[in-house]
Amino acid sequence: MNLDIEYALDPGRLFYDFYYTWGSKVMQDSYGIVTPLRFSPERRVWRSRGQDIGWVSVMRLPNVELGYEVSLGIFPDFSHQGWRFEFLDHVVRWATERGAKQLNQVILNTNTGYLERLHKEAQGGSPWKWAGETWYPTPMTTFTRMLP
């Protein structure tokens, strides 16, 4: 796999398409939203070039010096094929070049399939490690990847 990733010039449209491709039930369980939203202006968003395979975004963590929160999404036709690793590798390179020391993925506990995969991968030696759970305002689990 070798994914060509570019900065998303219209992340709002990308997310709108992503939302309606998956449907409202999946989006609510996976991302906690019930209507398509625009990405926050503080969030940097990349997409796959040419074909809508997926997207990844980062936003500075307010409580962690040199840390970023990572969000990503893969379109249904490309899910479970390993594309998320390509997007995550892109963010790791980007963040490392900027001196970041930590990346976090915060997963809603209602996103059971992805949460189970991350737990299994973390136990199997993945660089993403379980970092804890938060129960308010919404139950979610954090996985952290420390950078060199």
Coordinates of N, CA and C in Angstrom, one line a residue:
M1 N 0.8 -1.2 0.0 CA 0.0 0.0 0.0 C 0.9 1.2 0.0
N2 N 0.5 2.2 -0.8 CA 1.2 3.5 -0.8 C 0.2 4.5 -1.1
L3 N -0.3 5.2 -0.1 CA -1.4 6.1 -0.3 C -0.9 7.5 -0.5
D4 N -1.4 8.2 -1.5 CA -1.1 9.6 -1.8 C -2.0 10.5 -1.0
I5 N -1.5 11.2 0.0 CA -2.3 12.0 0.9 C -2.0 13.5 0.6
E6 N -3.1 14.3 0.6 CA -3.0 15.7 0.4 C -3.8 16.5 1.5
Y7 N -3.4 17.8 1.7 CA -4.2 18.6 2.6 C -5.6 18.8 2.0
A8 N -6.6 18.7 2.9 CA -8.0 18.8 2.4 C -8.4 20.2 2.3
L9 N -8.6 20.7 1.0 CA -9.0 22.1 0.8 C -10.4 22.4 1.2
D10 N -11.3 21.4 1.2 CA -12.6 21.6 1.6 C -13.0 20.5 2.6
P11 N -12.5 20.5 3.8 CA -12.8 19.5 4.8 C -14.3 19.4 5.1
G12 N -15.0 20.5 5.0 CA -16.4 20.4 5.3 C -17.2 19.6 4.4
R13 N -16.9 19.7 3.1 CA -17.5 18.8 2.1 C -17.1 17.4 2.2
L14 N -15.8 17.2 2.5 CA -15.3 15.8 2.7 C -16.1 15.1 3.9
F15 N -16.2 15.9 5.0 CA -16.9 15.3 6.1 C -18.4 15.1 5.8
Y16 N -19.0 16.0 5.1 CA -20.4 15.8 4.7 C -20.6 14.5 3.9
D17 N -19.7 14.3 2.9 CA -19.8 13.1 2.1 C -19.5 11.9 3.0
F18 N -18.6 11.9 3.9 CA -18.3 10.8 4.8 C -19.5 10.5 5.7
Y19 N -20.1 11.5 6.2 CA -21.2 11.3 7.1 C -22.3 10.6 6.4
Y20 N -22.7 11.1 5.2 CA -23.8 10.5 4.5 C -23.5 9.2 3.9
T21 N -22.3 8.9 3.6 CA -21.9 7.6 3.1 C -22.1 6.5 4.2
W22 N -21.7 6.8 5.4 CA -21.8 5.9 6.5 C -23.2 5.8 7.1
G23 N -23.9 7.0 7.2 CA -25.2 7.1 7.7 C -25.2 7.6 9.2
S24 N -26.3 8.1 9.6 CA -26.4 8.7 10.9 C -26.1 7.8 12.1
K25 N -26.6 6.6 12.1 CA -26.4 5.7 13.2 C -24.9 5.4 13.4
V26 N -24.2 5.0 12.4 CA -22.8 4.7 12.5 C -22.1 6.0 13.0
M27 N -22.4 7.1 12.4 CA -21.7 8.4 12.8 C -22.0 8.7 14.2
Q28 N -23.2 8.5 14.7 CA -23.4 8.8 16.1 C -22.6 7.8 17.0
D29 N -22.6 6.6 16.7 CA -21.9 5.6 17.5 C -20.4 5.8 17.4
S30 N -19.9 6.2 16.2 CA -18.4 6.3 16.0 C -17.9 7.7 16.5
Y31 N -18.6 8.7 16.2 CA -18.1 10.1 16.4 C -18.9 10.9 17.3
G32 N -20.1 10.4 17.7 CA -20.9 11.1 18.7 C -21.7 12.3 18.1
I33 N -21.9 12.3 16.8 CA -22.6 13.4 16.2 C -23.8 12.9 15.5
V34 N -24.8 13.8 15.5 CA -26.1 13.4 14.8 C -26.3 14.1 13.5
T35 N -25.6 15.1 13.2 CA -25.7 15.8 12.0 C -24.2 16.1 11.5
P36 N -24.0 16.2 10.2 CA -22.7 16.5 9.7 C -22.2 17.9 10.2
L37 N -21.0 17.9 10.7 CA -20.5 19.1 11.3 C -19.3 19.6 10.4
R38 N -18.9 20.8 10.6 CA -17.7 21.2 10.0 C -16.5 20.9 10.9
F39 N -15.3 20.7 10.4 CA -14.2 20.5 11.2 C -13.8 21.9 11.9
S40 N -13.4 21.8 13.1 CA -12.9 23.0 13.8 C -11.8 23.7 13.0
P41 N -11.7 25.0 13.0 CA -10.6 25.7 12.3 C -9.3 25.4 12.8
E42 N -9.2 24.9 14.1 CA -7.9 24.5 14.7 C -7.4 23.2 14.2
R43 N -8.3 22.4 13.5 CA -8.0 21.1 13.1 C -7.4 21.1 11.7
R44 N -6.2 20.4 11.5 CA -5.6 20.2 10.2 C -6.1 18.9 9.7
V45 N -6.6 18.9 8.4 CA -7.2 17.7 7.8 C -6.5 17.4 6.5
W46 N -6.2 16.1 6.4 CA -5.7 15.5 5.1 C -6.7 14.5 4.6
R47 N -6.6 14.3 3.3 CA -7.5 13.3 2.6 C -6.6 12.5 1.6
S48 N -7.2 11.4 1.2 CA -6.5 10.6 0.1 C -6.7 11.4 -1.2
R49 N -5.7 11.5 -2.0 CA -5.7 12.2 -3.3 C -6.4 11.3 -4.4
G50 N -7.4 11.9 -5.1 CA -8.0 11.2 -6.2 C -9.2 10.4 -5.9
Q51 N -9.1 9.6 -4.9 CA -10.2 8.7 -4.6 C -10.5 8.8 -3.1
D52 N -11.8 8.9 -2.8 CA -12.2 9.0 -1.4 C -12.0 7.7 -0.6
I53 N -10.8 7.5 -0.1 CA -10.5 6.4 0.7 C -10.8 6.7 2.1
G54 N -10.3 7.9 2.5 CA -10.5 8.3 3.9 C -9.9 9.7 4.2
W55 N -9.8 10.0 5.5 CA -9.2 11.3 5.9 C -8.6 11.1 7.3
V56 N -7.7 12.0 7.7 CA -7.2 12.0 9.0 C -7.0 13.5 9.4
S57 N -7.1 13.8 10.7 CA -7.0 15.2 11.1 C -6.2 15.2 12.5
V58 N -5.6 16.3 12.8 CA -5.0 16.5 14.0 C -5.4 17.9 14.6
M59 N -5.3 17.9 15.9 CA -5.5 19.2 16.6 C -4.7 19.2 17.9
R60 N -4.1 20.3 18.2 CA -3.2 20.4 19.3 C -4.0 20.0 20.6
L61 N -3.3 19.3 21.5 CA -3.9 18.9 22.8 C -3.6 20.1 23.7
P62 N -4.7 20.6 24.3 CA -4.5 21.8 25.1 C -3.7 21.5 26.4
N63 N -3.8 20.3 26.9 CA -3.2 19.9 28.2 C -1.9 19.2 28.1
V64 N -1.4 19.0 26.8 CA -0.1 18.2 26.6 C 0.8 19.0 25.7
E65 N 1.9 19.4 26.3 CA 2.9 20.1 25.5 C 3.4 19.2 24.3
L66 N 3.4 19.8 23.1 CA 3.8 19.1 21.9 C 3.0 17.8 21.7
G67 N 1.7 17.8 21.9 CA 0.9 16.7 21.7 C -0.3 17.0 20.8
Y68 N -0.8 16.0 20.1 CA -1.9 16.2 19.2 C -3.0 15.1 19.4
E69 N -4.2 15.5 19.1 CA -5.3 14.5 19.1 C -5.5 14.1 17.6
V70 N -5.6 12.9 17.3 CA -5.8 12.4 16.0 C -7.2 11.8 15.8
S71 N -7.9 12.2 14.7 CA -9.2 11.6 14.3 C -9.0 11.1 12.9
L72 N -9.6 10.0 12.6 CA -9.6 9.5 11.2 C -10.9 8.8 10.8
G73 N -11.0 8.7 9.6 CA -12.2 8.0 9.1 C -11.9 7.3 7.7
I74 N -12.4 6.1 7.5 CA -12.2 5.4 6.2 C -13.6 5.2 5.6
F75 N -13.7 5.5 4.4 CA -15.0 5.3 3.7 C -15.3 3.8 3.7
P76 N -16.6 3.4 3.7 CA -17.0 2.0 3.8 C -16.4 1.1 2.8
D77 N -16.3 1.5 1.5 CA -15.7 0.6 0.5 C -14.2 0.2 0.8
F78 N -13.6 1.0 1.7 CA -12.2 0.7 1.9 C -11.9 0.3 3.4
S79 N -12.9 0.2 4.2 CA -12.7 -0.2 5.6 C -12.1 -1.6 5.7
H80 N -11.4 -1.8 6.8 CA -10.9 -3.1 7.1 C -9.9 -3.6 6.1
Q81 N -9.2 -2.7 5.4 CA -8.2 -3.1 4.4 C -6.8 -2.5 4.8
G82 N -6.7 -1.9 5.9 CA -5.4 -1.4 6.4 C -5.1 0.1 6.0
W83 N -6.0 0.7 5.4 CA -5.8 2.1 5.0 C -5.5 3.1 6.2
R84 N -6.2 2.8 7.3 CA -6.0 3.6 8.5 C -4.5 3.7 8.9
F85 N -3.8 2.6 8.7 CA -2.4 2.7 9.0 C -1.6 3.7 8.2
E86 N -2.0 3.8 6.9 CA -1.3 4.7 6.0 C -1.6 6.2 6.5
F87 N -2.8 6.4 6.9 CA -3.2 7.8 7.4 C -2.4 8.0 8.7
L88 N -2.4 7.1 9.6 CA -1.8 7.3 10.9 C -0.3 7.4 10.7
D89 N 0.4 6.7 9.8 CA 1.8 6.9 9.5 C 2.1 8.3 9.0
H90 N 1.2 8.8 8.1 CA 1.3 10.2 7.6 C 1.4 11.2 8.8
V91 N 0.4 11.0 9.7 CA 0.4 11.9 10.9 C 1.6 11.8 11.8
V92 N 2.0 10.6 12.0 CA 3.2 10.4 12.8 C 4.4 11.1 12.2
R93 N 4.6 11.0 10.8 CA 5.7 11.7 10.2 C 5.5 13.2 10.3
W94 N 4.3 13.7 10.1 CA 4.1 15.1 10.1 C 4.3 15.7 11.5
A95 N 3.8 15.0 12.6 CA 4.0 15.4 13.9 C 5.4 15.3 14.4
T96 N 6.1 14.3 14.0 CA 7.5 14.1 14.4 C 8.4 15.2 13.8
E97 N 8.1 15.6 12.6 CA 8.8 16.7 11.9 C 8.6 18.0 12.7
R98 N 7.5 18.2 13.4 CA 7.2 19.4 14.1 C 7.6 19.3 15.6
G99 N 8.3 18.2 16.0 CA 8.8 18.1 17.3 C 7.7 17.6 18.3
A100 N 6.6 17.0 17.8 CA 5.6 16.5 18.7 C 6.2 15.3 19.5
K101 N 5.7 15.1 20.7 CA 6.1 14.0 21.5 C 5.0 13.0 21.8
Q102 N 3.7 13.3 21.5 CA 2.6 12.5 21.8 C 1.5 12.7 20.8
L103 N 0.8 11.5 20.5 CA -0.4 11.5 19.7 C -1.5 10.8 20.5
N104 N -2.7 11.3 20.5 CA -3.8 10.6 21.2 C -4.9 10.3 20.2
Q105 N -5.5 9.1 20.3 CA -6.8 8.8 19.6 C -7.8 8.6 20.7
V106 N -8.9 9.4 20.7 CA -9.9 9.2 21.7 C -11.1 8.6 21.0
I107 N -11.5 7.4 21.5 CA -12.5 6.6 20.8 C -13.7 6.5 21.7
L108 N -14.9 6.8 21.2 CA -16.1 6.6 21.9 C -16.3 5.1 22.2
N109 N -16.8 4.8 23.4 CA -17.0 3.4 23.7 C -18.1 2.8 22.9
T110 N -19.0 3.6 22.3 CA -20.0 3.1 21.4 C -19.4 2.6 20.1
N111 N -18.2 3.0 19.8 CA -17.5 2.6 18.5 C -16.8 1.3 18.8
T112 N -17.6 0.2 19.1 CA -17.1 -1.0 19.7 C -16.1 -1.8 18.8
G113 N -16.4 -1.8 17.5 CA -15.5 -2.5 16.6 C -14.1 -1.9 16.6
Y114 N -14.0 -0.6 16.4 CA -12.7 0.0 16.4 C -12.0 -0.1 17.7
L115 N -12.8 0.1 18.8 CA -12.2 0.0 20.1 C -11.6 -1.3 20.4
E116 N -12.3 -2.4 20.0 CA -11.8 -3.7 20.2 C -10.5 -4.0 19.4
R117 N -10.5 -3.5 18.2 CA -9.3 -3.6 17.4 C -8.1 -2.9 18.0
L118 N -8.3 -1.7 18.5 CA -7.2 -1.0 19.2 C -6.7 -1.7 20.4
H119 N -7.7 -2.2 21.2 CA -7.3 -2.9 22.4 C -6.4 -4.1 22.1
K120 N -6.9 -4.9 21.1 CA -6.2 -6.1 20.7 C -4.8 -5.7 20.1
E121 N -4.7 -4.7 19.3 CA -3.4 -4.2 18.7 C -2.5 -3.7 19.8
A122 N -3.0 -3.0 20.8 CA -2.2 -2.5 21.9 C -1.6 -3.6 22.7
Q123 N -2.4 -4.7 22.9 CA -1.9 -5.8 23.7 C -0.9 -6.6 22.8
G124 N -0.9 -6.5 21.5 CA 0.0 -7.2 20.6 C 1.2 -6.5 20.2
G125 N 1.5 -5.4 20.8 CA 2.8 -4.7 20.6 C 2.6 -3.5 19.7
S126 N 1.5 -3.0 19.4 CA 1.3 -1.8 18.6 C 1.9 -0.6 19.3
P127 N 2.4 0.4 18.6 CA 2.9 1.6 19.3 C 1.8 2.4 19.9
W128 N 0.5 2.2 19.6 CA -0.6 2.8 20.3 C -0.9 2.1 21.5
K129 N -0.8 2.7 22.7 CA -1.1 2.0 24.0 C -2.3 2.6 24.6
W130 N -3.0 1.7 25.3 CA -4.2 2.1 26.1 C -3.7 3.1 27.1
A131 N -4.4 4.3 27.2 CA -4.0 5.3 28.2 C -5.0 5.6 29.2
G132 N -6.2 5.1 29.1 CA -7.3 5.3 30.1 C -8.6 5.5 29.5
E133 N -9.6 5.7 30.4 CA -11.0 5.9 30.0 C -11.5 7.1 30.7
T134 N -12.5 7.7 30.1 CA -13.2 8.9 30.7 C -14.7 8.5 30.6
W135 N -15.4 8.8 31.6 CA -16.8 8.5 31.6 C -17.7 9.6 31.6
Y136 N -17.2 10.9 31.7 CA -18.0 12.1 31.6 C -17.4 13.1 30.7
P137 N -18.1 13.7 29.8 CA -19.5 13.6 29.6 C -20.0 12.4 28.8
T138 N -19.1 11.8 28.1 CA -19.4 10.6 27.3 C -18.3 9.5 27.5
P139 N -18.7 8.3 27.7 CA -17.7 7.2 27.9 C -16.8 7.1 26.6
M140 N -15.5 7.2 26.9 CA -14.5 7.1 25.8 C -13.2 6.6 26.3
T141 N -12.4 6.1 25.4 CA -11.2 5.5 25.7 C -10.1 6.2 24.9
T142 N -8.9 6.4 25.6 CA -7.8 7.1 24.9 C -6.7 6.1 24.7
F143 N -6.1 6.1 23.5 CA -4.9 5.4 23.1 C -3.9 6.4 22.8
T144 N -2.6 6.2 23.3 CA -1.6 7.2 23.1 C -0.4 6.5 22.4
R145 N 0.2 7.3 21.5 CA 1.5 6.9 20.9 C 2.5 7.9 21.2
M146 N 3.6 7.5 21.9 CA 4.7 8.4 22.2 C 5.6 8.5 21.0
L147 N 6.1 9.7 20.7 CA 7.0 9.9 19.5 C 8.4 10.1 20.0
P148 N 9.4 9.8 19.1 CA 10.8 10.0 19.6 C 11.1 11.5 19.8

